[in-house]
GROMACS .gro file of N, CA and C in nm:
model
  345
    1MET      N    1  -1.642  -0.913   2.830
    1MET     CA    2  -1.716  -0.803   2.877
    1MET      C    3  -1.650  -0.733   2.758
    2ALA      N    4  -1.750  -0.695   2.694
    2ALA     CA    5  -1.721  -0.632   2.571
    2ALA      C    6  -1.669  -0.395   2.585
    3ILE      N    7  -1.691  -0.377   2.544
    3ILE     CA    8  -1.604  -0.219   2.583
    3ILE      C    9  -1.727  -0.155   2.535
    4MET      N   10  -1.757  -0.038   2.616
    4MET     CA   11  -1.831   0.086   2.524
    4MET      C   12  -1.795   0.208   2.585
    5ILE      N   13  -1.857   0.266   2.506
    5ILE     CA   14  -1.756   0.410   2.485
    5ILE      C   15  -1.929   0.500   2.594
    6THR      N   16  -1.867   0.525   2.707
    6THR     CA   17  -1.989   0.668   2.775
    6THR      C   18  -2.015   0.794   2.701
    7ASP      N   19  -2.078   0.905   2.763
    7ASP     CA   20  -2.142   0.990   2.686
    7ASP      C   21  -2.037   1.115   2.741
    8GLU      N   22  -1.930   1.080   2.794
    8GLU     CA   23  -1.837   1.174   2.817
    8GLU      C   24  -1.745   1.187   2.736
    9CYS      N   25  -1.746   1.077   2.606
    9CYS     CA   26  -1.663   1.116   2.513
    9CYS      C   27  -1.667   1.227   2.427
   10ILE      N   28  -1.549   1.252   2.403
   10ILE     CA   29  -1.524   1.431   2.318
   10ILE      C   30  -1.516   1.384   2.173
   11ASN      N   31  -1.530   1.301   2.091
   11ASN     CA   32  -1.527   1.238   1.986
   11ASN      C   33  -1.402   1.296   1.888
   12CYS      N   34  -1.345   1.306   1.973
   12CYS     CA   35  -1.191   1.300   1.904
   12CYS      C   36  -1.109   1.173   1.823
   13GLY      N   37  -1.201   1.127   1.844
   13GLY     CA   38  -1.170   0.942   1.742
   13GLY      C   39  -1.026   0.859   1.751
   14ALA      N   40  -0.965   0.892   1.889
   14ALA     CA   41  -0.816   0.821   1.889
   14ALA      C   42  -0.872   0.679   1.897
   15CYS      N   43  -0.972   0.628   1.943
   15CYS     CA   44  -0.979   0.522   1.961
   15CYS      C   45  -1.018   0.408   1.874
   16GLU      N   46  -1.140   0.502   1.745
   16GLU     CA   47  -1.153   0.420   1.591
   16GLU      C   48  -1.010   0.339   1.541
   17PRO      N   49  -0.922   0.408   1.526
   17PRO     CA   50  -0.835   0.307   1.387
   17PRO      C   51  -0.729   0.280   1.484
   18GLU      N   52  -0.742   0.246   1.641
   18GLU     CA   53  -0.702   0.152   1.749
   18GLU      C   54  -0.797   0.015   1.729
   19CYS      N   55  -0.913   0.017   1.676
   19CYS     CA   56  -0.985  -0.187   1.694
   19CYS      C   57  -0.922  -0.264   1.565
   20PRO      N   58  -0.895  -0.404   1.635
   20PRO     CA   59  -0.855  -0.477   1.492
   20PRO      C   60  -1.005  -0.575   1.475
   21ASN      N   61  -1.108  -0.539   1.498
   21ASN     CA   62  -1.265  -0.567   1.432
   21ASN      C   63  -1.327  -0.452   1.395
   22THR      N   64  -1.262  -0.355   1.400
   22THR     CA   65  -1.336  -0.238   1.316
   22THR      C   66  -1.482  -0.246   1.417
   23ALA      N   67  -1.502  -0.240   1.477
   23ALA     CA   68  -1.618  -0.221   1.593
   23ALA      C   69  -1.604  -0.091   1.666
   24ILE      N   70  -1.571   0.005   1.628
   24ILE     CA   71  -1.594   0.177   1.675
   24ILE      C   72  -1.640   0.271   1.548
   25TYR      N   73  -1.776   0.331   1.554
   25TYR     CA   74  -1.796   0.461   1.483
   25TYR      C   75  -1.807   0.590   1.523
   26GLU      N   76  -1.764   0.649   1.494
   26GLU     CA   77  -1.890   0.750   1.450
   26GLU      C   78  -2.005   0.789   1.497
   27GLY      N   79  -2.031   0.813   1.582
   27GLY     CA   80  -2.172   0.879   1.604
   27GLY      C   81  -2.270   0.903   1.512
   28GLY      N   82  -2.411   0.808   1.459
   28GLY     CA   83  -2.424   0.881   1.322
   28GLY      C   84  -2.439   0.786   1.189
   29ILE      N   85  -2.305   0.736   1.234
   29ILE     CA   86  -2.257   0.640   1.117
   29ILE      C   87  -2.327   0.449   1.145
   30GLU      N   88  -2.341   0.485   1.015
   30GLU     CA   89  -2.398   0.324   0.977
   30GLU      C   90  -2.283   0.199   0.998
   31TRP      N   91  -2.308   0.063   1.059
   31TRP     CA   92  -2.215  -0.044   1.042
   31TRP      C   93  -2.264  -0.135   1.000
   32ASN      N   94  -2.106  -0.225   0.968
   32ASN     CA   95  -2.184  -0.335   0.901
   32ASN      C   96  -2.060  -0.470   0.958
   33TRP      N   97  -2.082  -0.566   1.010
   33TRP     CA   98  -2.020  -0.695   1.019
   33TRP      C   99  -1.899  -0.724   0.988
   34SER      N  100  -1.956  -0.693   0.798
   34SER     CA  101  -1.800  -0.755   0.727
   34SER      C  102  -1.707  -0.649   0.739
   35GLY      N  103  -1.703  -0.539   0.801
   35GLY     CA  104  -1.561  -0.415   0.839
   35GLY      C  105  -1.475  -0.481   0.870
   36GLY      N  106  -1.357  -0.472   0.871
   36GLY     CA  107  -1.273  -0.555   0.967
   36GLY      C  108  -1.271  -0.707   0.979
   37THR      N  109  -1.351  -0.787   0.925
   37THR     CA  110  -1.393  -0.942   1.004
   37THR      C  111  -1.392  -0.990   0.816
   38GLU      N  112  -1.331  -1.134   0.867
   38GLU     CA  113  -1.432  -1.170   0.742
   38GLU      C  114  -1.563  -1.223   0.745
   39LEU      N  115  -1.666  -1.192   0.789
   39LEU     CA  116  -1.763  -1.213   0.739
   39LEU      C  117  -1.845  -1.166   0.697
   40LYS      N  118  -1.904  -1.298   0.604
   40LYS     CA  119  -1.974  -1.261   0.441
   40LYS      C  120  -2.120  -1.247   0.481
   41GLU      N  121  -2.158  -1.353   0.600
   41GLU     CA  122  -2.297  -1.320   0.601
   41GLU      C  123  -2.293  -1.349   0.795
   42VAL      N  124  -2.467  -1.370   0.873
   42VAL     CA  125  -2.441  -1.354   1.000
   42VAL      C  126  -2.581  -1.413   1.025
   43GLU      N  127  -2.602  -1.500   1.132
   43GLU     CA  128  -2.738  -1.570   1.168
   43GLU      C  129  -2.736  -1.497   1.277
   44MET      N  130  -2.861  -1.423   1.293
   44MET     CA  131  -2.921  -1.379   1.383
   44MET      C  132  -2.969  -1.445   1.491
   45GLU      N  133  -3.024  -1.348   1.597
   45GLU     CA  134  -3.090  -1.434   1.671
   45GLU      C  135  -3.245  -1.447   1.584
   46GLY      N  136  -3.300  -1.566   1.662
   46GLY     CA  137  -3.388  -1.629   1.574
   46GLY      C  138  -3.449  -1.691   1.426
   47GLY      N  139  -3.261  -1.678   1.404
   47GLY     CA  140  -3.255  -1.757   1.248
   47GLY      C  141  -3.237  -1.677   1.132
   48VAL      N  142  -3.262  -1.548   1.121
   48VAL     CA  143  -3.284  -1.473   1.014
   48VAL      C  144  -3.119  -1.477   0.989
   49VAL      N  145  -3.091  -1.425   0.893
   49VAL     CA  146  -2.970  -1.473   0.797
   49VAL      C  147  -2.951  -1.322   0.695
   50ILE      N  148  -2.837  -1.249   0.720
   50ILE     CA  149  -2.766  -1.098   0.693
   50ILE      C  150  -2.673  -1.105   0.636
   51ASP      N  151  -2.707  -1.059   0.522
   51ASP     CA  152  -2.533  -1.010   0.468
   51ASP      C  153  -2.487  -0.938   0.552
   52GLY      N  154  -2.316  -1.007   0.536
   52GLY     CA  155  -2.248  -0.919   0.651
   52GLY      C  156  -2.233  -0.730   0.579
   53ASN      N  157  -2.240  -0.725   0.492
   53ASN     CA  158  -2.226  -0.605   0.414
   53ASN      C  159  -2.340  -0.485   0.441
   54GLU      N  160  -2.456  -0.583   0.458
   54GLU     CA  161  -2.527  -0.472   0.476
   54GLU      C  162  -2.549  -0.369   0.625
   55SER      N  163  -2.594  -0.247   0.581
   55SER     CA  164  -2.599  -0.154   0.665
   55SER      C  165  -2.672  -0.156   0.779
   56GLN      N  166  -2.646  -0.164   0.904
   56GLN     CA  167  -2.708  -0.165   1.023
   56GLN      C  168  -2.679  -0.026   1.127
   57GLU      N  169  -2.815   0.038   1.177
   57GLU     CA  170  -2.814   0.131   1.237
   57GLU      C  171  -2.697   0.147   1.398
   58PRO      N  172  -2.724   0.313   1.370
   58PRO     CA  173  -2.580   0.348   1.438
   58PRO      C  174  -2.612   0.296   1.592
   59VAL      N  175  -2.514   0.293   1.688
   59VAL     CA  176  -2.582   0.285   1.805
   59VAL      C  177  -2.609   0.357   1.877
   60SER      N  178  -2.510   0.481   1.815
   60SER     CA  179  -2.539   0.651   1.941
   60SER      C  180  -2.506   0.763   1.814
   61ASP      N  181  -2.606   0.863   1.781
   61ASP     CA  182  -2.600   1.002   1.728
   61ASP      C  183  -2.489   1.093   1.733
   62GLU      N  184  -2.485   1.069   1.835
   62GLU     CA  185  -2.387   1.164   1.952
   62GLU      C  186  -2.252   1.173   1.943
   63PHE      N  187  -2.217   1.009   1.983
   63PHE     CA  188  -2.098   1.010   2.022
   63PHE      C  189  -2.003   0.883   1.906
   64TYR      N  190  -1.879   0.838   1.958
   64TYR     CA  191  -1.823   0.743   1.909
   64TYR      C  192  -1.895   0.602   1.979
   65TYR      N  193  -1.918   0.517   1.926
   65TYR     CA  194  -1.943   0.411   1.960
   65TYR      C  195  -1.898   0.276   1.920
   66ILE      N  196  -1.880   0.187   2.011
   66ILE     CA  197  -1.907   0.035   2.021
   66ILE      C  198  -1.929  -0.075   1.997
   67VAL      N  199  -1.963  -0.112   1.913
   67VAL     CA  200  -2.009  -0.248   1.860
   67VAL      C  201  -2.028  -0.315   1.932
   68SER      N  202  -2.085  -0.344   2.028
   68SER     CA  203  -2.059  -0.496   2.121
   68SER      C  204  -2.042  -0.615   2.011
   69GLY      N  205  -2.073  -0.665   1.918
   69GLY     CA  206  -2.079  -0.773   1.856
   69GLY      C  207  -1.943  -0.823   1.856
   70LYS      N  208  -1.913  -0.711   1.766
   70LYS     CA  209  -1.786  -0.643   1.662
   70LYS      C  210  -1.657  -0.689   1.814
   71CYS      N  211  -1.702  -0.639   1.945
   71CYS     CA  212  -1.546  -0.596   2.045
   71CYS      C  213  -1.537  -0.718   2.100
   72THR      N  214  -1.408  -0.732   2.049
   72THR     CA  215  -1.328  -0.831   2.168
   72THR      C  216  -1.273  -0.823   2.258
   73GLU      N  217  -1.281  -0.691   2.280
   73GLU     CA  218  -1.165  -0.617   2.426
   73GLU      C  219  -0.994  -0.665   2.336
   74CYS      N  220  -0.987  -0.637   2.239
   74CYS     CA  221  -0.857  -0.682   2.167
   74CYS      C  222  -0.851  -0.843   2.212
   75MET      N  223  -0.936  -0.891   2.230
   75MET     CA  224  -0.846  -1.019   2.282
   75MET      C  225  -0.758  -1.120   2.175
   76GLY      N  226  -0.658  -1.193   2.179
   76GLY     CA  227  -0.620  -1.235   2.037
   76GLY      C  228  -0.512  -1.146   2.012
   77PHE      N  229  -0.530  -0.995   1.991
   77PHE     CA  230  -0.452  -0.876   1.940
   77PHE      C  231  -0.353  -0.835   2.010
   78HIS      N  232  -0.373  -0.795   2.091
   78HIS     CA  233  -0.326  -0.680   2.193
   78HIS      C  234  -0.369  -0.759   2.366
   79GLU      N  235  -0.301  -0.703   2.458
   79GLU     CA  236  -0.248  -0.733   2.610
   79GLU      C  237  -0.404  -0.686   2.693
   80GLU      N  238  -0.468  -0.503   2.617
   80GLU     CA  239  -0.530  -0.477   2.649
   80GLU      C  240  -0.602  -0.406   2.589
   81PRO      N  241  -0.709  -0.391   2.627
   81PRO     CA  242  -0.787  -0.293   2.483
   81PRO      C  243  -0.783  -0.159   2.438
   82GLN      N  244  -0.766  -0.202   2.295
   82GLN     CA  245  -0.678  -0.004   2.256
   82GLN      C  246  -0.718   0.106   2.307
   83CYS      N  247  -0.844   0.083   2.316
   83CYS     CA  248  -0.955   0.219   2.255
   83CYS      C  249  -0.920   0.262   2.416
   84ALA      N  250  -0.947   0.125   2.529
   84ALA     CA  251  -0.952   0.227   2.669
   84ALA      C  252  -0.736   0.267   2.653
   85ALA      N  253  -0.675   0.231   2.576
   85ALA     CA  254  -0.527   0.249   2.647
   85ALA      C  255  -0.488   0.348   2.542
   86VAL      N  256  -0.595   0.407   2.452
   86VAL     CA  257  -0.532   0.585   2.437
   86VAL      C  258  -0.665   0.683   2.411
   87CYS      N  259  -0.747   0.640   2.503
   87CYS     CA  260  -0.815   0.743   2.518
   87CYS      C  261  -0.824   0.881   2.632
   88PRO      N  262  -0.809   0.983   2.592
   88PRO     CA  263  -0.772   1.089   2.634
   88PRO      C  264  -0.895   1.112   2.799
   89VAL      N  265  -0.985   1.087   2.761
   89VAL     CA  266  -1.116   1.106   2.869
   89VAL      C  267  -1.123   0.949   2.940
   90ASP      N  268  -1.066   0.839   2.882
   90ASP     CA  269  -1.087   0.749   2.990
   90ASP      C  270  -1.256   0.693   2.977
   91CYS      N  271  -1.299   0.739   2.867
   91CYS     CA  272  -1.491   0.711   2.856
   91CYS      C  273  -1.448   0.569   2.789
   92CYS      N  274  -1.401   0.520   2.769
   92CYS     CA  275  -1.386   0.303   2.728
   92CYS      C  276  -1.365   0.260   2.830
   93VAL      N  277  -1.459   0.221   2.866
   93VAL     CA  278  -1.483   0.114   2.991
   93VAL      C  279  -1.614  -0.026   2.951
   94PRO      N  280  -1.516  -0.111   3.102
   94PRO     CA  281  -1.621  -0.304   3.054
   94PRO      C  282  -1.773  -0.223   3.002
   95ASP      N  283  -1.837  -0.271   2.889
   95ASP     CA  284  -1.985  -0.273   2.937
   95ASP      C  285  -2.102  -0.370   3.039
   96PRO      N  286  -2.154  -0.349   3.099
   96PRO     CA  287  -2.231  -0.422   3.217
   96PRO      C  288  -2.294  -0.513   3.153
   97ASP      N  289  -2.336  -0.474   3.038
   97ASP     CA  290  -2.449  -0.549   2.972
   97ASP      C  291  -2.392  -0.661   2.842
   98TYR      N  292  -2.309  -0.692   2.863
   98TYR     CA  293  -2.183  -0.797   2.773
   98TYR      C  294  -2.129  -0.832   2.835
   99GLU      N  295  -2.132  -0.886   2.928
   99GLU     CA  296  -2.027  -0.975   2.997
   99GLU      C  297  -2.027  -1.129   2.921
  100GLU      N  298  -1.863  -1.142   2.896
  100GLU     CA  299  -1.801  -1.241   2.824
  100GLU      C  300  -1.673  -1.295   2.890
  101THR      N  301  -1.688  -1.422   2.860
  101THR     CA  302  -1.536  -1.501   2.919
  101THR      C  303  -1.451  -1.438   2.839
  102GLU      N  304  -1.327  -1.489   2.907
  102GLU     CA  305  -1.218  -1.470   2.783
  102GLU      C  306  -1.225  -1.569   2.721
  103GLU      N  307  -1.316  -1.719   2.749
  103GLU     CA  308  -1.285  -1.811   2.624
  103GLU      C  309  -1.393  -1.758   2.504
  104GLU      N  310  -1.504  -1.724   2.559
  104GLU     CA  311  -1.598  -1.678   2.467
  104GLU      C  312  -1.589  -1.557   2.387
  105LEU      N  313  -1.451  -1.456   2.432
  105LEU     CA  314  -1.406  -1.360   2.342
  105LEU      C  315  -1.351  -1.382   2.261
  106LEU      N  316  -1.204  -1.503   2.305
  106LEU     CA  317  -1.100  -1.586   2.140
  106LEU      C  318  -1.224  -1.639   2.092
  107GLU      N  319  -1.349  -1.684   2.115
  107GLU     CA  320  -1.450  -1.740   1.982
  107GLU      C  321  -1.474  -1.669   1.954
  108LYS      N  322  -1.529  -1.536   2.004
  108LYS     CA  323  -1.571  -1.461   1.912
  108LYS      C  324  -1.520  -1.375   1.815
  109LYS      N  325  -1.341  -1.357   1.832
  109LYS     CA  326  -1.231  -1.299   1.717
  109LYS      C  327  -1.226  -1.422   1.611
  110ALA      N  328  -1.242  -1.557   1.688
  110ALA     CA  329  -1.221  -1.708   1.586
  110ALA      C  330  -1.321  -1.672   1.457
  111TRP      N  331  -1.433  -1.656   1.525
  111TRP     CA  332  -1.531  -1.672   1.423
  111TRP      C  333  -1.560  -1.533   1.280
  112MET      N  334  -1.507  -1.411   1.351
  112MET     CA  335  -1.532  -1.269   1.302
  112MET      C  336  -1.405  -1.301   1.176
  113HIS      N  337  -1.321  -1.403   1.237
  113HIS     CA  338  -1.157  -1.395   1.121
  113HIS      C  339  -1.122  -1.532   1.048
  114ASN      N  340  -1.250  -1.604   1.076
  114ASN     CA  341  -1.224  -1.698   0.989
  114ASN      C  342  -1.108  -1.823   1.014
  115GLU      N  343  -1.116  -1.820   1.143
  115GLU     CA  344  -0.984  -1.872   1.174
  115GLU      C  345  -1.026  -2.001   1.290
   0.00000   0.00000   0.00000
């Protein structure tokens, strides 16, 4: 599963620098696929290809958020999700809407980092 940040977030920002995929952003901040990855372009569902640097809408305007498509639960980098390890209020939890196997998470890591 990808990790999500609940609305119990206190916006401390401890999680953001810990993410090896740059999948965590401050509320209201646009994100892109290339940040923290080797992705130059991304093929979306339906076959549409977008530039990896193209700005994407924030997932949340109020709290820090995690882009599920970039989250690998730190697989291949650390033994546990670092956002959850440093969160002082335990609001970085598995996202039940994005269940992925360890193999799928490692494949996602390899895709994002051109391995």
